[in-house]
Coordinates of C-alpha atoms and ligand atoms in Angstrom, one line a residue:
X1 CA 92.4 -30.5 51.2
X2 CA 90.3 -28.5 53.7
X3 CA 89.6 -29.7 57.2
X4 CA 86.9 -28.6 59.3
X5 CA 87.2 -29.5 62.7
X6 CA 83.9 -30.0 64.9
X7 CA 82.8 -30.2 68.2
X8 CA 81.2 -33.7 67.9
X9 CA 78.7 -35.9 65.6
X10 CA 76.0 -33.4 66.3
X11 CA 77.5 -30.3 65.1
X12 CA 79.0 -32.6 62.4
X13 CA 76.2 -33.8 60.6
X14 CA 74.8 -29.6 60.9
X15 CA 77.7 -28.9 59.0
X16 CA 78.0 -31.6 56.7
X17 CA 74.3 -30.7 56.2
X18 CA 74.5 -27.6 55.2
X19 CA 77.2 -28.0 52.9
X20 CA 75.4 -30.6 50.5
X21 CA 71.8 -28.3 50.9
X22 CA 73.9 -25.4 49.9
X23 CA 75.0 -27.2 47.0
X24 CA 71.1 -28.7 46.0
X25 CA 70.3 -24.8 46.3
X26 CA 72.7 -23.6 43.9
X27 CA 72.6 -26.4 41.8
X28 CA 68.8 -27.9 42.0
X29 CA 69.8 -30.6 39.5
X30 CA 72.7 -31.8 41.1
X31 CA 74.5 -35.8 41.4
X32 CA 74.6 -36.8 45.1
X33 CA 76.8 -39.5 45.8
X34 CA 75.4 -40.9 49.4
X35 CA 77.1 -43.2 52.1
X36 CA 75.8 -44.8 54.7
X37 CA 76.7 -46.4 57.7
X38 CA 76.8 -44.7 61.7
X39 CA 78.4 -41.2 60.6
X40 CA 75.8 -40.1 58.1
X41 CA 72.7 -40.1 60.5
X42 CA 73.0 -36.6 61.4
X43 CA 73.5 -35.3 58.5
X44 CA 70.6 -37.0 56.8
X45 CA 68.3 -36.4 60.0
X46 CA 69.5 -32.4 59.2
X47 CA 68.6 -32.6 55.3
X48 CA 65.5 -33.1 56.0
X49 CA 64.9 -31.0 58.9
X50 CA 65.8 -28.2 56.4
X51 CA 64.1 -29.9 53.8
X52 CA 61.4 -29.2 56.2
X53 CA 62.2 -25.6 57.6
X54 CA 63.2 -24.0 54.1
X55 CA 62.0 -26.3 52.0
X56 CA 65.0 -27.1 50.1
X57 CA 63.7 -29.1 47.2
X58 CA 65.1 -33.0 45.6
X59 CA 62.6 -32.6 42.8
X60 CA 65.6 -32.7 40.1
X61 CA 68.2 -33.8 42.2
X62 CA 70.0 -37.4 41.3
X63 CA 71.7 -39.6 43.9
X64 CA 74.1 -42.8 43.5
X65 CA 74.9 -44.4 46.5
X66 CA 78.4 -46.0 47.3
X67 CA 77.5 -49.2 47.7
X68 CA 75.7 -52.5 48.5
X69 CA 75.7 -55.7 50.1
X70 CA 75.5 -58.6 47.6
X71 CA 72.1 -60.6 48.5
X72 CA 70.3 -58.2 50.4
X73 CA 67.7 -56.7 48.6
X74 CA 65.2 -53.5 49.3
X75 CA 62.8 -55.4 51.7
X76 CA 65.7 -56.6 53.7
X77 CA 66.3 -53.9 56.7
X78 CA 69.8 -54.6 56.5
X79 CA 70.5 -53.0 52.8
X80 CA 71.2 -49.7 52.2
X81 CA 68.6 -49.3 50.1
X82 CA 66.6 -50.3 53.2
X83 CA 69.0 -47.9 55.3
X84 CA 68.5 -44.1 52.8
X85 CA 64.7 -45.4 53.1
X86 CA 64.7 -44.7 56.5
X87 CA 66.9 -41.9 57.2
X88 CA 66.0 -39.6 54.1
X89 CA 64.2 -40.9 50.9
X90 CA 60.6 -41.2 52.0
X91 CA 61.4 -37.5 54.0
X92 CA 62.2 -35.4 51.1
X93 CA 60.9 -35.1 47.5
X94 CA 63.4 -36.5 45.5
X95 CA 61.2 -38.6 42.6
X96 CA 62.2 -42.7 43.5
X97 CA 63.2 -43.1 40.1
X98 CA 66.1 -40.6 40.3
X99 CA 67.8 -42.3 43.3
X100 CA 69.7 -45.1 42.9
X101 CA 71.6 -48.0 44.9
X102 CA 73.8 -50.3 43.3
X103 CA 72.2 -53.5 43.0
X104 CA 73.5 -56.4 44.9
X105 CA 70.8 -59.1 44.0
X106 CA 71.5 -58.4 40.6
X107 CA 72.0 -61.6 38.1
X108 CA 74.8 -60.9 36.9
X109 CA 77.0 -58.8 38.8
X110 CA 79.5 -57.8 37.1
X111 CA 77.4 -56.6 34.3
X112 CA 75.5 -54.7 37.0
X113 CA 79.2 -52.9 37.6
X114 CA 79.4 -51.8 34.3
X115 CA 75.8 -50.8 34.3
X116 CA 76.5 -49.0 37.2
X117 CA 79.2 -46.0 36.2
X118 CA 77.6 -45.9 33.0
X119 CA 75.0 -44.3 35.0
X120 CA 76.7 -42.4 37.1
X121 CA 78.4 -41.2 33.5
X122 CA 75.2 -40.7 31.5
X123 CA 74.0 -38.5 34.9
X124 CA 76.8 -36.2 34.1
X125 CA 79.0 -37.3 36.6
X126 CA 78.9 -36.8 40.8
X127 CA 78.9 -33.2 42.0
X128 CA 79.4 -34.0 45.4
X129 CA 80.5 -37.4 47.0
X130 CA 79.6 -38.0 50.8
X131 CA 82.1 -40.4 52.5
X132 CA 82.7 -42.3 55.9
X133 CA 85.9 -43.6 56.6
X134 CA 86.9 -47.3 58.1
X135 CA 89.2 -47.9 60.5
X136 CA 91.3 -49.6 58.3
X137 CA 91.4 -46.8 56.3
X138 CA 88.3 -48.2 53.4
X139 CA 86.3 -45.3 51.6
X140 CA 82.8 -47.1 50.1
X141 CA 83.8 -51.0 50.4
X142 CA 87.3 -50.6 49.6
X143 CA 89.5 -52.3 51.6
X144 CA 93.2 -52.0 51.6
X145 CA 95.2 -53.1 48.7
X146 CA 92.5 -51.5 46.5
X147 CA 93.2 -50.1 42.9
X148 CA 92.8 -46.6 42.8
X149 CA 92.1 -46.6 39.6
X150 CA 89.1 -49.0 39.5
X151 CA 85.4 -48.1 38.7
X152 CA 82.6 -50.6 40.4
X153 CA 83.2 -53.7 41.3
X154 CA 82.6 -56.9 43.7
X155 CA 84.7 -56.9 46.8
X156 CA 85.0 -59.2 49.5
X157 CA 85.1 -58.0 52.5
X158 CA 87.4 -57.9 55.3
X159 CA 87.0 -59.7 58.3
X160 CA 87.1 -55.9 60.5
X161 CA 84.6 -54.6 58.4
X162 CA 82.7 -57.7 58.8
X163 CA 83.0 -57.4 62.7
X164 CA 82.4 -53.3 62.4
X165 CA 79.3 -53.9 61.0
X166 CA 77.9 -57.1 62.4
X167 CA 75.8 -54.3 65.3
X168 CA 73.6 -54.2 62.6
X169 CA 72.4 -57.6 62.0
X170 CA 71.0 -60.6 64.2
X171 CA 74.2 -62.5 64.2
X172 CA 77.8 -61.7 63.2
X173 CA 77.3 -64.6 60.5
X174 CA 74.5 -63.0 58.6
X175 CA 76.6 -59.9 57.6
X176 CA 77.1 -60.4 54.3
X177 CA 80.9 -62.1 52.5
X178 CA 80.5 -59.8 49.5
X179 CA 79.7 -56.4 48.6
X180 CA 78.8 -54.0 45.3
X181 CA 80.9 -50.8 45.9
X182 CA 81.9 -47.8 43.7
X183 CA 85.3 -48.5 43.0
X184 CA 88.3 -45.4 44.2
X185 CA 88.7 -44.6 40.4
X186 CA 84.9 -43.8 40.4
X187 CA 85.3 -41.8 44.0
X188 CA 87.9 -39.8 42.4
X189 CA 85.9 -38.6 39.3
X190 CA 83.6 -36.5 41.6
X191 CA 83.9 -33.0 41.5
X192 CA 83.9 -32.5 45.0
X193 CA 83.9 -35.1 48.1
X194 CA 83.1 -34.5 51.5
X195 CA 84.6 -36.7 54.0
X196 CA 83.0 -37.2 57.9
X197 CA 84.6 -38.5 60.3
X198 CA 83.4 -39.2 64.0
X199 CA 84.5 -40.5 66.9
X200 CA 87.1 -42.0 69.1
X201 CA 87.3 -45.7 67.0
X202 CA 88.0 -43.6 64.1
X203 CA 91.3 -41.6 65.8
X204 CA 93.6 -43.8 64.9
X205 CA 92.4 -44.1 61.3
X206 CA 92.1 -40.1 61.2
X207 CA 96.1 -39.7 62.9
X208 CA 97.0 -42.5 59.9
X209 CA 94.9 -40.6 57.2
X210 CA 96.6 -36.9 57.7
X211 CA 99.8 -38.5 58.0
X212 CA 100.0 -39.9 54.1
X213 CA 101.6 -37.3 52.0
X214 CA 100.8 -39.4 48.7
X215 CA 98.2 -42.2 47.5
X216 CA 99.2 -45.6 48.7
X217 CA 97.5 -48.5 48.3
X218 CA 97.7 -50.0 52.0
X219 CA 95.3 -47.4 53.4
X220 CA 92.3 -46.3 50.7
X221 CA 91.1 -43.2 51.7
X222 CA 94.9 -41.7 51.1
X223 CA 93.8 -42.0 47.1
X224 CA 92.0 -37.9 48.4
X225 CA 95.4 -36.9 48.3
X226 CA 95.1 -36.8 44.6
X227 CA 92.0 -35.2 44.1
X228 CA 91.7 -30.8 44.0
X229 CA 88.7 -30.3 46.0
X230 CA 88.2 -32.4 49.2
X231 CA 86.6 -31.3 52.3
X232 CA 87.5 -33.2 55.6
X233 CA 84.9 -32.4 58.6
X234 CA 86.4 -34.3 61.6
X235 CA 85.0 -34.1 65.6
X236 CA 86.9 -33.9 68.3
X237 CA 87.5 -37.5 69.3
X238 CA 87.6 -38.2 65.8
X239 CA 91.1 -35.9 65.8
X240 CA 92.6 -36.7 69.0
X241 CA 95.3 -38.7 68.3
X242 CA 96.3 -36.3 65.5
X243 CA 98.4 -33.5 67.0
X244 CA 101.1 -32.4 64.7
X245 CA 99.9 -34.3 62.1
X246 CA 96.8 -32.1 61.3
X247 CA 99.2 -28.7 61.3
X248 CA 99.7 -28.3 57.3
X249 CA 96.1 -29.0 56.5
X250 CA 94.5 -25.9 55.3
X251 CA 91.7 -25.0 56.9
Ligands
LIG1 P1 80.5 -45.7 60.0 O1 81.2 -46.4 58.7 O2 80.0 -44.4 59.6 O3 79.4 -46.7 60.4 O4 81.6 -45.6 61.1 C1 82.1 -45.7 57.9 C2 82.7 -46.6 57.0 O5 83.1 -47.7 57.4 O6 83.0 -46.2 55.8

């Protein structure tokens, strides 16, 4: 695991930035695994400035996001189809019909699971896999206790990330009970993943995360441990409750 350490959100989402356009330059037909959420705005708002500035091209890219909230569909504001709308899919060229959301207003659910990493398996597989982190310690909607060996699947969610989210909508009681997410199994099978983390309600999760010298279950995002090629790019509230704890990552 590599960890980058950065000023603050700013100079985090330049970096994170440059590290997936990199990638979309070198690889023009690359998988994109997308997160949303408050820690990806800057680098999505960076994307397409150099979208803009050097004209870094989406024509063949593919993208999967991590997840959805169950009921909410594309005209709601509060999906995350709704969200990559607005922060970088109607900025860039990326064809509509090569980015994809799972979809939580589907009938059937579960089938729409199973639907979902065949895709992600019939597009070759992710390249590169963007990730937040919760302060509980969930990567997409997993919560703790989570398999880390599951692909997609229906979670319900927890009553922090309930309340961590709730800024978003009217009232706390329209956040939705249930979520689509990628399951940890389907995390892990990326090639690469790239994990941002801002902020000082995330220090505590950060001190926890560097601590975990194996996968266990009770905090999700450990599962990285396992996997060869992870970048970490962390501010500086985000690592300040992690002193000695951040001394054998390589950097
Ligand atoms: P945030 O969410 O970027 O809004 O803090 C990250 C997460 O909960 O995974």
């Amino acid at each position: 695991m590599k960890l980058i350490e950065v000023k603050n959100r700013e100079e985090l989402g330049i970096k994170a930035a440059s590290l997936i356009s990199d990638l979309v330059r070198r690889k023009p037909d690359a998988v994109l695994g997308l997160a949303t959420g408050g820690t990806p705005v800057e680098t999505y708002r960076h994307l397409v400035e150099d979208h803009h500035a050097n004209r870094t091209s989406y024509r063949k890219i593919r993208t999967v996001n991590l997840d959805e909230y169950v009921g909410l569909g594309t005209s709601d504001s509060n999906s995350y189809h709704a969200y990559m709308e607005a922060h970088l899919f109607r900025f860039i060229d990326l064809p509509a019909a090569q980015h994809h959301v799972p979809d939580g207003q589907a009938l059937d659910l579960d089938r729409a699971c199973r639907d979902y990493d065949q895709l992600i398996d019939r597009l070759g597989g992710i390249d590169l896999q963007l990730l937040g982190i919760g302060r509980n310690g969930h990567i997409g909607f997993n919560e703790p206790g989570s398999s880390f060996s599951i692909g997609t699947h229906i979670v319900r969610l927890t009553e922090s990330t309930r309340a961590a989210n709730a800024r978003y909508f009217s009232r706390p009681e329209d956040v939705p009970e249930r979520a689509i997410t990628m399951g940890i199994g389907t995390i892990l099978k990326s090639r690469q993943i790239l994990l941002i983390v801002s902020g000082k309600n995330k220090a505590e999760a950060m001190k926890q995360f560097l601590k975990y010298s194996k996968p266990e279950n009770d905090f999700p995002a450990s599962a990285l441990i396992s996997h060869p090629d992870v970048t970490v790019i962390a501010d500086e509230e985000a690592l300040s409750l992690a002193g000695q704890e951040r001394a054998g990552i390589s950097k």
